[in-house]
C-alpha cells in the first residue's frame, strides 16, 4: 500500500532529474551526486509504491565493467596523458608557427592545424587548450595579433578533440548508442537487430571534424585578408631548411601514431580497444625517445619489430593451432615469435628508462585518476538511469518527444537544445551517460524526412558537434575557463568571449549542414563498412 499519494509517482521522475541538475550545478562530485539522488528517489518511489528494481543494479554494473568497448577508454586516456607529457604539442606549435607564421594569419592557421593533430592524438580538451594557451597565446600577442582572434582560435582548436576521432566522447557515445539502437529495433519488432560500433562513429565523425577544421581556417584567412593588422605575419626565418626539417621531425611521430590507431580501426584490422592498446604502446615509445637519453635504439628496434609483425600478419597465416602447418607458415610463425621477443625486450627497456625518469609513475597516476572518475560516473549514471526508468521517466521522455510539433525535426531540435543548455553547466560525460540513454531509443525509432529511420551514426555526430559547441559557448564554456586560467592578465575575459562567437556560429552552421546533408556523416561508414 502506498504511503504517498499515487499521483506523486508521476512527478517523481521530473523532480529527480531537476534535483540532479541542481546538485551538479552546485559543484558536488558527479558520480556521488547521480548515485545519491538515485538512492533518495528510489526510497521515495518505494514509499509511493513504484516498482523499484534495485536488484538489477549489480548485474548492470558488472556488465559495464566487463564491456570490451569501454576498455578503450582508459587506454585512450593513458595515450593522451603520455603525449601531453612528451611535449609533442610544444614542438608542433613551434615548427608550425615558424612555417606558416610568415603569412598574415599564419599563426592562427598553425594553431588550428596543431589542434586538429592533437585532437586525433590525445582527445583531451582541457590539456589541449591549456597547452596551446601557454605556448601560442603569448607568441601571438607578442606578434601583434588581436587578443580576441588569438583566444578564439586557441579555444576552438582545443575542442576539436570532441569530434575528431579517436575521441573519448565517440567511444562512450558508441557504447551508449549501441545499446539504445538495439533496444529501439527490438521495440519495433526486429529481434535480430543491426549493431552500431565505435568504428562506425569514428568513420562518421571524420569528415565533419575535417569540415570544422576547414571552416575555422577559412574564417581565420578571411579575417587576415580583410584586417591584416589583427593577424600580422611573423618575422621571416632565414634558415628555411632547418624549419622544414624541424617540422618533419615534429610532425611525423604523431601522424604515424594517428595512422596506426585510426587507420587500423577504419581498415578493420583492429577493434577500437586493440587500436587503443597500440596507441598507448606507441605513445610510450614516443615519450621514451623524446624524454630519455639512450632509448632511441630500443625505440627503433621496437618499432621495426612491430612493423615486421604487422607485415607478417598481412601475408602469413600465423595461427599455430592447426593440424597441418605449411613450411612457409611455420617459418613465419618462428619469425613472429622472434619479433615478439625483440619487441617485448626493447619495450621493457623503454619502460625501465621512463620509470627511472619518474615520468611513468606520474603519467600512470594521472591516467588512473581520470579513468577512476570516468568509471565512477558510469556506475553513478547507471544507478540514476535505472531508478529514473522505474519511476516512469522513459515513458515521460517518449511521450514528450513524440508529442512535439514538427515530428522528427522538433524532437531532434528539442534534444539538441537541452544538451546544449546542459553543456553550459555539465561535462560531456554527465550529459552522455544521463541524457543519451533516455532520448536515443525514442529518437532512433523516428523517421527522417527521406522516409528512412534515423541513423545512429548521424545522431552521434550531431550530438558530438553539439557538445563541442557547448564547450565554447559563453559564459560557462569549459574551454573558456581553461583558457582564462592560463591567459595573461592583459587579456580581458570579454576578449575571450568576443573571439569565440564566430566559432560558435560556424559550429551551429556545421550542425545545420549535417542536418540537411546527413551524407556528411553517413557516407564514409557506408563506403568502409558497407
Coordinates of C-alpha atoms in Angstrom, one line a residue:
X1 CA 0.0 0.0 0.0
X2 CA 1.4 3.4 -1.0
X3 CA 2.4 5.7 1.8
X4 CA 2.5 8.7 -0.6
X5 CA -0.4 9.7 -2.9
X6 CA -0.3 7.7 -6.1
X7 CA -0.2 10.8 -8.4
X8 CA 3.1 11.8 -6.8
X9 CA 4.8 8.8 -8.5
X10 CA 4.2 10.5 -11.9
X11 CA 6.1 13.6 -10.8
X12 CA 9.0 11.9 -9.1
X13 CA 10.9 11.4 -12.3
X14 CA 10.7 15.1 -13.2
X15 CA 11.8 16.0 -9.6
X16 CA 14.6 13.5 -9.8
X17 CA 16.1 15.0 -13.0
X18 CA 15.7 18.5 -11.7
X19 CA 17.3 17.6 -8.4
X20 CA 20.3 16.0 -10.2
X21 CA 20.8 19.1 -12.3
X22 CA 20.7 21.4 -9.3
X23 CA 23.1 19.3 -7.3
X24 CA 25.5 19.1 -10.3
X25 CA 25.4 22.8 -10.8
X26 CA 26.1 23.3 -7.1
X27 CA 29.5 21.7 -7.6
X28 CA 29.0 18.3 -5.9
X29 CA 31.1 15.4 -7.3
X30 CA 29.2 14.0 -10.4
X31 CA 29.4 10.3 -9.6
X32 CA 28.2 10.7 -6.0
X33 CA 25.5 13.2 -7.0
X34 CA 24.0 10.8 -9.5
X35 CA 24.1 7.8 -7.2
X36 CA 22.9 9.8 -4.2
X37 CA 20.0 11.4 -5.9
X38 CA 19.0 8.0 -7.4
X39 CA 19.1 6.4 -3.9
X40 CA 17.0 9.1 -2.3
X41 CA 14.4 9.0 -5.1
X42 CA 14.4 5.2 -5.1
X43 CA 13.3 5.4 -1.4
X44 CA 10.6 8.0 -2.4
X45 CA 9.4 5.7 -5.2
X46 CA 9.3 2.7 -2.9
X47 CA 7.2 4.6 -0.4
X48 CA 4.9 5.7 -3.2
X49 CA 4.5 2.1 -4.5
X50 CA 6.6 2.4 -7.7
X51 CA 8.2 -0.9 -8.8
X52 CA 11.9 -0.1 -8.0
X53 CA 14.2 -2.9 -9.2
X54 CA 17.5 -2.2 -7.5
X55 CA 18.3 -5.9 -7.6
X56 CA 19.3 -5.4 -11.2
X57 CA 21.9 -2.9 -10.4
X58 CA 24.8 -5.3 -9.6
X59 CA 24.4 -7.2 -12.9
X60 CA 24.3 -3.9 -14.8
X61 CA 27.5 -2.6 -13.2
X62 CA 29.2 -6.0 -13.8
X63 CA 28.1 -5.8 -17.4
X64 CA 29.6 -2.3 -17.8
X65 CA 32.9 -3.3 -16.1
X66 CA 33.3 -6.2 -18.5
X67 CA 32.3 -4.3 -21.6
X68 CA 35.2 -4.6 -24.0
X69 CA 34.3 -1.3 -25.7
X70 CA 34.8 0.7 -22.5
X71 CA 38.2 -0.9 -22.1
X72 CA 39.4 1.5 -24.8
X73 CA 38.6 4.5 -22.6
X74 CA 41.5 4.1 -20.1
X75 CA 43.8 3.2 -22.9
X76 CA 43.0 6.3 -24.9
X77 CA 43.2 8.4 -21.7
X78 CA 46.6 7.0 -21.0
X79 CA 47.7 7.6 -24.5
X80 CA 46.6 11.2 -24.3
X81 CA 48.3 11.8 -21.0
X82 CA 51.6 10.4 -22.2
X83 CA 51.5 12.5 -25.4
X84 CA 50.8 15.6 -23.3
X85 CA 53.8 14.9 -21.1
X86 CA 56.1 14.1 -24.0
X87 CA 56.0 17.7 -25.3
X88 CA 54.5 16.8 -28.7
X89 CA 52.4 19.9 -28.7
X90 CA 55.3 22.2 -28.0
X91 CA 57.4 21.0 -30.9
X92 CA 54.4 21.0 -33.3
X93 CA 53.4 24.6 -32.3
X94 CA 57.0 25.9 -32.7
X95 CA 57.6 24.2 -36.0
X96 CA 54.2 25.1 -37.5
X97 CA 54.4 28.6 -36.3
X98 CA 57.8 29.1 -38.0
X99 CA 56.5 27.6 -41.2
X100 CA 53.1 29.4 -41.5
X101 CA 53.9 32.5 -39.4
X102 CA 55.5 34.3 -42.5
X103 CA 52.0 34.9 -43.9
X104 CA 49.1 37.0 -42.5
X105 CA 47.0 34.8 -40.2
X106 CA 49.7 32.1 -40.3
X107 CA 50.0 31.7 -36.5
X108 CA 46.2 31.2 -36.2
X109 CA 46.4 28.6 -39.1
X110 CA 49.2 26.8 -37.2
X111 CA 47.2 26.7 -34.0
X112 CA 44.2 25.2 -35.8
X113 CA 46.3 22.6 -37.6
X114 CA 48.1 21.6 -34.4
X115 CA 44.8 21.5 -32.5
X116 CA 43.4 19.0 -35.1
X117 CA 46.5 16.9 -34.8
X118 CA 46.4 16.9 -31.1
X119 CA 42.7 16.1 -31.2
X120 CA 43.4 13.0 -33.2
X121 CA 46.3 12.1 -30.9
X122 CA 45.1 12.8 -27.4
X123 CA 41.4 13.8 -27.5
X124 CA 41.7 15.6 -24.1
X125 CA 40.1 19.1 -24.4
X126 CA 41.4 20.6 -21.2
X127 CA 45.0 19.5 -21.8
X128 CA 45.0 20.8 -25.4
X129 CA 43.5 24.2 -24.6
X130 CA 45.9 24.7 -21.7
X131 CA 49.0 23.6 -23.6
X132 CA 48.2 25.8 -26.6
X133 CA 47.2 28.7 -24.4
X134 CA 50.5 28.6 -22.6
X135 CA 52.6 28.0 -25.7
X136 CA 51.0 30.0 -28.5
X137 CA 49.0 32.8 -26.9
X138 CA 52.0 34.9 -25.7
X139 CA 53.6 34.4 -29.1
X140 CA 50.5 35.6 -31.0
X141 CA 50.1 38.6 -28.7
X142 CA 53.7 39.5 -29.0
X143 CA 53.4 39.5 -32.8
X144 CA 50.5 41.9 -32.7
X145 CA 47.5 39.5 -33.0
X146 CA 44.1 40.7 -31.9
X147 CA 43.5 39.2 -28.4
X148 CA 40.0 38.1 -29.4
X149 CA 41.2 36.4 -32.6
X150 CA 44.0 34.7 -30.8
X151 CA 41.9 33.5 -27.9
X152 CA 39.0 32.4 -30.1
X153 CA 41.3 30.3 -32.4
X154 CA 43.0 28.6 -29.4
X155 CA 39.8 27.7 -27.6
X156 CA 38.1 26.4 -30.8
X157 CA 41.0 24.3 -31.9
X158 CA 41.3 22.8 -28.4
X159 CA 37.7 21.5 -28.5
X160 CA 38.3 19.6 -31.8
X161 CA 39.1 16.6 -29.6
X162 CA 35.4 16.2 -29.0
X163 CA 34.7 15.3 -32.7
X164 CA 37.9 14.2 -34.4
X165 CA 38.5 10.5 -33.9
X166 CA 39.8 8.7 -31.9
X167 CA 37.7 10.6 -29.4
X168 CA 36.8 9.5 -25.9
X169 CA 33.4 11.2 -26.5
X170 CA 32.8 9.0 -29.5
X171 CA 33.9 5.8 -27.6
X172 CA 31.4 6.5 -24.8
X173 CA 28.7 7.6 -27.3
X174 CA 29.2 4.5 -29.3
X175 CA 28.7 2.3 -26.3
X176 CA 25.5 4.1 -25.2
X177 CA 24.1 4.3 -28.7
X178 CA 24.8 0.6 -29.5
X179 CA 22.5 -0.3 -26.6
X180 CA 19.9 2.3 -27.5
X181 CA 19.9 1.2 -31.2
X182 CA 19.4 -2.4 -30.3
X183 CA 16.6 -1.6 -27.9
X184 CA 14.8 0.7 -30.4
X185 CA 14.9 -2.0 -33.1
X186 CA 13.7 -4.7 -30.7
X187 CA 10.8 -2.5 -29.7
X188 CA 9.9 -2.2 -33.4
X189 CA 9.7 -6.0 -33.7
X190 CA 13.2 -6.6 -35.1
X191 CA 14.6 -9.4 -32.9
X192 CA 17.8 -9.7 -35.0
X193 CA 18.8 -6.1 -34.7
X194 CA 21.7 -4.5 -36.5
X195 CA 24.6 -3.1 -34.5
X196 CA 26.5 0.2 -34.5
X197 CA 30.1 0.1 -33.4
X198 CA 32.6 2.7 -32.3
X199 CA 34.4 2.2 -35.6
X200 CA 31.2 3.3 -37.4
X201 CA 31.2 6.5 -35.3
X202 CA 34.9 7.2 -35.9
X203 CA 34.3 6.9 -39.7
X204 CA 31.2 9.1 -39.4
X205 CA 32.9 11.8 -37.4
X206 CA 36.0 12.1 -39.6
X207 CA 34.5 14.2 -42.4
X208 CA 32.5 16.5 -40.1
X209 CA 35.7 17.0 -38.0
X210 CA 37.7 17.9 -41.0
X211 CA 34.9 20.1 -42.2
X212 CA 35.1 22.1 -38.9
X213 CA 38.8 22.5 -39.3
X214 CA 38.3 23.8 -42.8
X215 CA 35.6 26.3 -41.6
X216 CA 38.0 27.5 -38.9
X217 CA 40.8 28.1 -41.3
X218 CA 38.5 29.8 -43.8
X219 CA 37.4 32.2 -41.2
X220 CA 40.9 33.0 -40.0
X221 CA 42.2 33.6 -43.5
X222 CA 39.2 35.8 -44.2
X223 CA 40.0 37.9 -41.1
X224 CA 43.7 38.1 -42.1
X225 CA 42.7 39.2 -45.6
X226 CA 40.1 41.8 -44.5
X227 CA 42.0 43.1 -41.4
X228 CA 45.8 42.3 -41.8
X229 CA 46.6 44.3 -38.7
X230 CA 44.7 41.9 -36.5
X231 CA 46.7 38.9 -37.8
X232 CA 50.1 40.1 -38.9
X233 CA 52.9 37.9 -40.2
X234 CA 55.9 36.9 -38.1
X235 CA 59.5 38.0 -38.9
X236 CA 60.8 35.6 -41.5
X237 CA 63.3 32.9 -40.6
X238 CA 66.3 32.7 -42.9
X239 CA 67.0 29.1 -42.2
X240 CA 64.2 27.5 -44.3
X241 CA 65.9 24.1 -44.5
X242 CA 66.1 23.9 -40.7
X243 CA 62.4 24.9 -40.4
X244 CA 61.4 22.1 -42.8
X245 CA 63.5 19.5 -41.0
X246 CA 62.1 20.6 -37.6
X247 CA 58.6 20.4 -39.0
X248 CA 59.2 16.9 -40.4
X249 CA 60.7 15.7 -37.2
X250 CA 57.9 17.0 -35.0
X251 CA 55.1 16.1 -37.4
X252 CA 55.9 12.6 -38.3
X253 CA 55.6 10.9 -34.9
X254 CA 52.0 12.0 -34.1
X255 CA 51.0 11.4 -37.8
X256 CA 52.3 7.9 -37.7
X257 CA 50.6 7.3 -34.4
X258 CA 47.3 8.6 -35.8
X259 CA 47.5 6.4 -38.9
X260 CA 48.3 3.4 -36.7
X261 CA 45.4 3.9 -34.4
X262 CA 42.7 5.4 -36.6
X263 CA 43.8 3.6 -39.8
X264 CA 43.7 0.2 -38.1
X265 CA 40.2 0.8 -36.9
X266 CA 38.8 2.1 -40.2
X267 CA 40.6 -0.6 -42.2
X268 CA 39.0 -3.3 -39.9
X269 CA 42.4 -4.6 -38.8
X270 CA 41.8 -3.9 -35.1
X271 CA 38.9 -3.1 -32.8
X272 CA 38.9 0.3 -31.1
X273 CA 40.1 -1.4 -27.9
X274 CA 43.0 -3.1 -29.7
X275 CA 43.9 0.1 -31.5
X276 CA 43.9 2.0 -28.2
X277 CA 46.4 -0.6 -26.9
X278 CA 48.6 0.1 -29.9
X279 CA 48.2 3.8 -29.4
X280 CA 49.2 3.6 -25.7
X281 CA 52.3 1.5 -26.5
X282 CA 53.2 3.9 -29.4
X283 CA 52.8 6.9 -27.1
X284 CA 55.2 5.3 -24.6
X285 CA 57.8 4.6 -27.3
X286 CA 57.5 8.2 -28.5
X287 CA 57.8 9.5 -24.9
X288 CA 60.8 7.2 -24.3
X289 CA 62.5 8.5 -27.5
X290 CA 61.9 12.2 -26.6
X291 CA 62.3 12.3 -22.8
X292 CA 65.1 9.8 -22.0
X293 CA 68.7 9.6 -23.2
X294 CA 69.9 6.4 -24.9
X295 CA 66.5 5.0 -25.6
X296 CA 66.4 5.7 -29.4
X297 CA 67.9 2.4 -30.4
X298 CA 65.4 0.5 -28.2
X299 CA 62.6 2.5 -29.7
X300 CA 63.7 1.9 -33.3
X301 CA 64.1 -1.8 -32.6
X302 CA 60.6 -2.0 -31.1
X303 CA 59.1 0.0 -34.0
X304 CA 60.9 -2.2 -36.6
X305 CA 59.7 -5.4 -34.8
X306 CA 56.1 -4.1 -34.7
X307 CA 56.2 -3.2 -38.4
X308 CA 57.5 -6.7 -39.1
X309 CA 54.7 -8.3 -37.1
X310 CA 52.1 -6.3 -39.0
X311 CA 53.6 -7.3 -42.4
X312 CA 53.6 -10.9 -41.3
X313 CA 50.0 -10.9 -40.1
X314 CA 49.0 -9.4 -43.5
X315 CA 50.7 -12.0 -45.7
X316 CA 51.2 -15.1 -43.5
X317 CA 48.7 -17.3 -41.5
X318 CA 50.2 -17.2 -38.0
X319 CA 47.7 -19.4 -36.3
X320 CA 49.7 -22.2 -34.5
X321 CA 46.7 -24.3 -33.5
X322 CA 46.3 -26.2 -36.8
X323 CA 46.6 -29.8 -37.7
X324 CA 48.8 -29.1 -40.7
X325 CA 51.1 -26.1 -41.0
X326 CA 52.8 -25.5 -44.3
X327 CA 56.6 -24.8 -44.2
X328 CA 56.2 -21.2 -45.2
X329 CA 53.7 -20.6 -42.4
X330 CA 55.9 -22.4 -39.9
X331 CA 58.8 -20.2 -40.8
X332 CA 56.6 -17.1 -40.5
X333 CA 55.4 -18.3 -37.0
X334 CA 59.0 -18.7 -35.8
X335 CA 59.9 -15.2 -37.2
X336 CA 56.8 -13.8 -35.5
X337 CA 57.9 -15.3 -32.2
X338 CA 61.4 -13.8 -32.5
X339 CA 60.0 -10.4 -33.5
X340 CA 57.6 -10.5 -30.5
X341 CA 60.5 -11.3 -28.2
X342 CA 62.5 -8.4 -29.6
X343 CA 59.6 -6.0 -29.2
X344 CA 58.9 -7.1 -25.6
X345 CA 62.6 -6.7 -24.7
X346 CA 63.1 -3.3 -26.3
X347 CA 59.7 -2.1 -25.0
X348 CA 60.6 -3.2 -21.5
X349 CA 63.9 -1.3 -21.8
X350 CA 62.0 1.9 -22.7
X351 CA 59.6 1.4 -19.8
X352 CA 62.5 1.0 -17.4
X353 CA 64.1 4.2 -18.6
X354 CA 60.7 6.1 -18.3
X355 CA 60.3 4.6 -14.8
X356 CA 63.7 5.8 -13.8
X357 CA 63.0 9.3 -15.1
X358 CA 59.9 9.4 -12.9
X359 CA 57.6 10.1 -15.9
X360 CA 55.9 6.7 -16.0
X361 CA 54.7 6.9 -12.4
X362 CA 53.3 10.4 -12.8
X363 CA 51.5 9.5 -16.1
X364 CA 50.1 6.3 -14.6
X365 CA 48.7 8.1 -11.5
X366 CA 47.2 10.9 -13.6
X367 CA 45.7 8.4 -16.0
X368 CA 44.3 6.3 -13.2
X369 CA 42.7 9.4 -11.6
X370 CA 40.9 10.4 -14.8
X371 CA 39.9 6.8 -15.5
X372 CA 38.5 6.3 -12.0
X373 CA 36.5 9.5 -12.4
X374 CA 35.1 8.2 -15.7
X375 CA 34.0 4.8 -14.4
X376 CA 32.7 6.2 -11.2
X377 CA 30.4 8.4 -13.3
X378 CA 29.5 5.3 -15.4
X379 CA 28.3 3.5 -12.2
X380 CA 26.5 6.5 -10.8
X381 CA 24.8 7.2 -14.2
X382 CA 23.7 3.5 -14.4
X383 CA 22.1 3.8 -11.0
X384 CA 20.4 7.0 -11.9
X385 CA 19.0 5.8 -15.2
X386 CA 17.7 2.6 -13.6
X387 CA 15.7 4.4 -10.9
X388 CA 14.6 7.1 -13.5
X389 CA 13.1 4.3 -15.7
X390 CA 11.5 2.7 -12.7
X391 CA 9.8 6.0 -11.9
X392 CA 8.3 6.1 -15.4
X393 CA 10.8 8.6 -16.8
X394 CA 11.3 6.7 -20.0
X395 CA 7.6 6.9 -20.9
X396 CA 7.6 10.5 -20.0
X397 CA 10.5 11.2 -22.4
X398 CA 8.9 9.1 -25.1
X399 CA 5.5 10.9 -24.8
X400 CA 7.2 14.4 -24.6
X401 CA 9.3 13.8 -27.7
X402 CA 6.6 12.2 -29.7
X403 CA 4.1 15.0 -28.9
X404 CA 6.4 17.8 -30.0
X405 CA 5.3 19.8 -33.1
X406 CA 7.4 19.2 -36.2
X407 CA 7.8 15.5 -35.8
X408 CA 11.4 14.3 -36.0
X409 CA 12.7 17.8 -36.6
X410 CA 11.0 19.1 -33.5
X411 CA 12.2 16.2 -31.4
X412 CA 15.8 16.5 -32.6
X413 CA 15.9 20.2 -32.0
X414 CA 14.4 19.8 -28.5
X415 CA 17.1 17.2 -27.6
X416 CA 19.9 19.4 -29.1
X417 CA 18.7 22.4 -27.2
X418 CA 18.5 20.5 -23.9
X419 CA 22.0 19.1 -24.4
X420 CA 23.3 22.5 -25.5
X421 CA 22.0 24.2 -22.3
X422 CA 23.2 21.4 -20.1
X423 CA 26.6 21.8 -21.7
X424 CA 26.8 25.2 -20.0
X425 CA 27.0 23.6 -16.6
X426 CA 27.8 19.8 -17.0
X427 CA 30.7 18.0 -18.5
X428 CA 30.2 15.8 -21.6
X429 CA 30.4 12.6 -19.5
X430 CA 27.4 13.5 -17.4
X431 CA 25.4 14.5 -20.5
X432 CA 26.2 11.4 -22.4
X433 CA 25.6 9.0 -19.5
X434 CA 22.4 10.6 -18.3
X435 CA 20.6 12.1 -21.4
X436 CA 21.6 9.8 -24.2
X437 CA 20.2 6.5 -22.7
X438 CA 16.8 8.3 -22.2
X439 CA 16.4 10.0 -25.5
X440 CA 18.3 7.9 -28.0
X441 CA 15.9 4.8 -28.0
X442 CA 13.0 7.2 -28.8
X443 CA 14.8 9.2 -31.5
X444 CA 16.2 6.1 -33.2
X445 CA 12.6 4.9 -33.9
X446 CA 11.7 8.1 -35.7
X447 CA 11.8 8.6 -39.5
X448 CA 13.9 11.2 -41.2
X449 CA 12.4 13.5 -44.0
X450 CA 13.5 11.0 -46.7
X451 CA 11.4 8.2 -45.0
X452 CA 14.4 6.3 -43.6
X453 CA 14.8 5.6 -39.9
X454 CA 17.2 7.9 -38.1
X455 CA 20.8 6.8 -38.5
X456 CA 22.6 6.2 -35.1
X457 CA 25.9 7.4 -36.7
X458 CA 24.2 10.6 -37.8
X459 CA 22.7 11.1 -34.4
X460 CA 26.0 10.5 -32.7
X461 CA 27.8 13.1 -34.9
X462 CA 25.1 15.7 -34.3
X463 CA 25.4 15.1 -30.5
X464 CA 29.2 15.3 -30.6
X465 CA 29.3 18.6 -32.5
X466 CA 26.6 20.0 -30.2
X467 CA 28.6 19.0 -27.1
X468 CA 31.7 20.6 -28.7
X469 CA 29.7 23.8 -29.2
X470 CA 28.6 23.9 -25.6
X471 CA 32.3 23.8 -24.6
X472 CA 32.8 27.1 -26.3
X473 CA 29.6 29.0 -25.5
X474 CA 29.8 32.0 -23.2
X475 CA 29.5 32.4 -20.3
X476 CA 30.0 28.9 -19.0
X477 CA 32.0 27.1 -21.7
X478 CA 34.7 24.9 -20.1
X479 CA 37.2 25.7 -22.8
X480 CA 36.8 29.4 -22.0
X481 CA 37.6 28.7 -18.3
X482 CA 40.7 26.6 -19.2
X483 CA 42.0 29.4 -21.4
X484 CA 41.2 32.1 -18.9
X485 CA 43.2 30.2 -16.3
X486 CA 46.4 30.4 -18.4
X487 CA 45.9 33.6 -20.4
X488 CA 48.0 36.7 -19.4
X489 CA 46.4 39.3 -17.2
X490 CA 46.5 41.7 -20.1
X491 CA 43.9 39.6 -21.9
X492 CA 40.4 40.6 -20.8
X493 CA 37.7 38.0 -20.4
X494 CA 35.5 39.9 -22.7
X495 CA 38.1 39.4 -25.5
X496 CA 37.9 35.7 -25.0
X497 CA 34.1 35.8 -25.2
X498 CA 34.2 38.0 -28.2
X499 CA 36.7 35.9 -30.0
X500 CA 34.7 32.7 -29.6
X501 CA 31.5 34.0 -31.1
X502 CA 32.4 33.4 -34.7
X503 CA 33.4 29.8 -34.0
X504 CA 30.2 29.1 -32.2
X505 CA 28.3 30.4 -35.2
X506 CA 30.5 28.2 -37.5
X507 CA 29.7 25.1 -35.5
X508 CA 26.0 25.9 -35.5
X509 CA 26.3 26.2 -39.3
X510 CA 28.0 22.9 -39.3
X511 CA 25.1 21.3 -37.4
X512 CA 22.7 22.7 -39.9
X513 CA 24.8 21.3 -42.8
X514 CA 24.9 17.9 -41.2
X515 CA 21.1 18.0 -40.7
X516 CA 20.4 18.9 -44.3
X517 CA 23.2 16.8 -45.7
X518 CA 23.3 13.7 -43.5
X519 CA 25.7 12.1 -46.0
X520 CA 28.5 14.1 -44.5
X521 CA 28.3 11.8 -41.5
X522 CA 26.9 8.6 -43.1
X523 CA 28.8 8.4 -46.4
X524 CA 32.2 7.2 -45.1
X525 CA 30.9 4.5 -42.9
X526 CA 28.9 3.1 -45.8
X527 CA 31.9 3.2 -48.1
X528 CA 34.2 1.5 -45.5
X529 CA 31.8 -1.0 -43.8
X530 CA 29.0 -1.2 -46.4

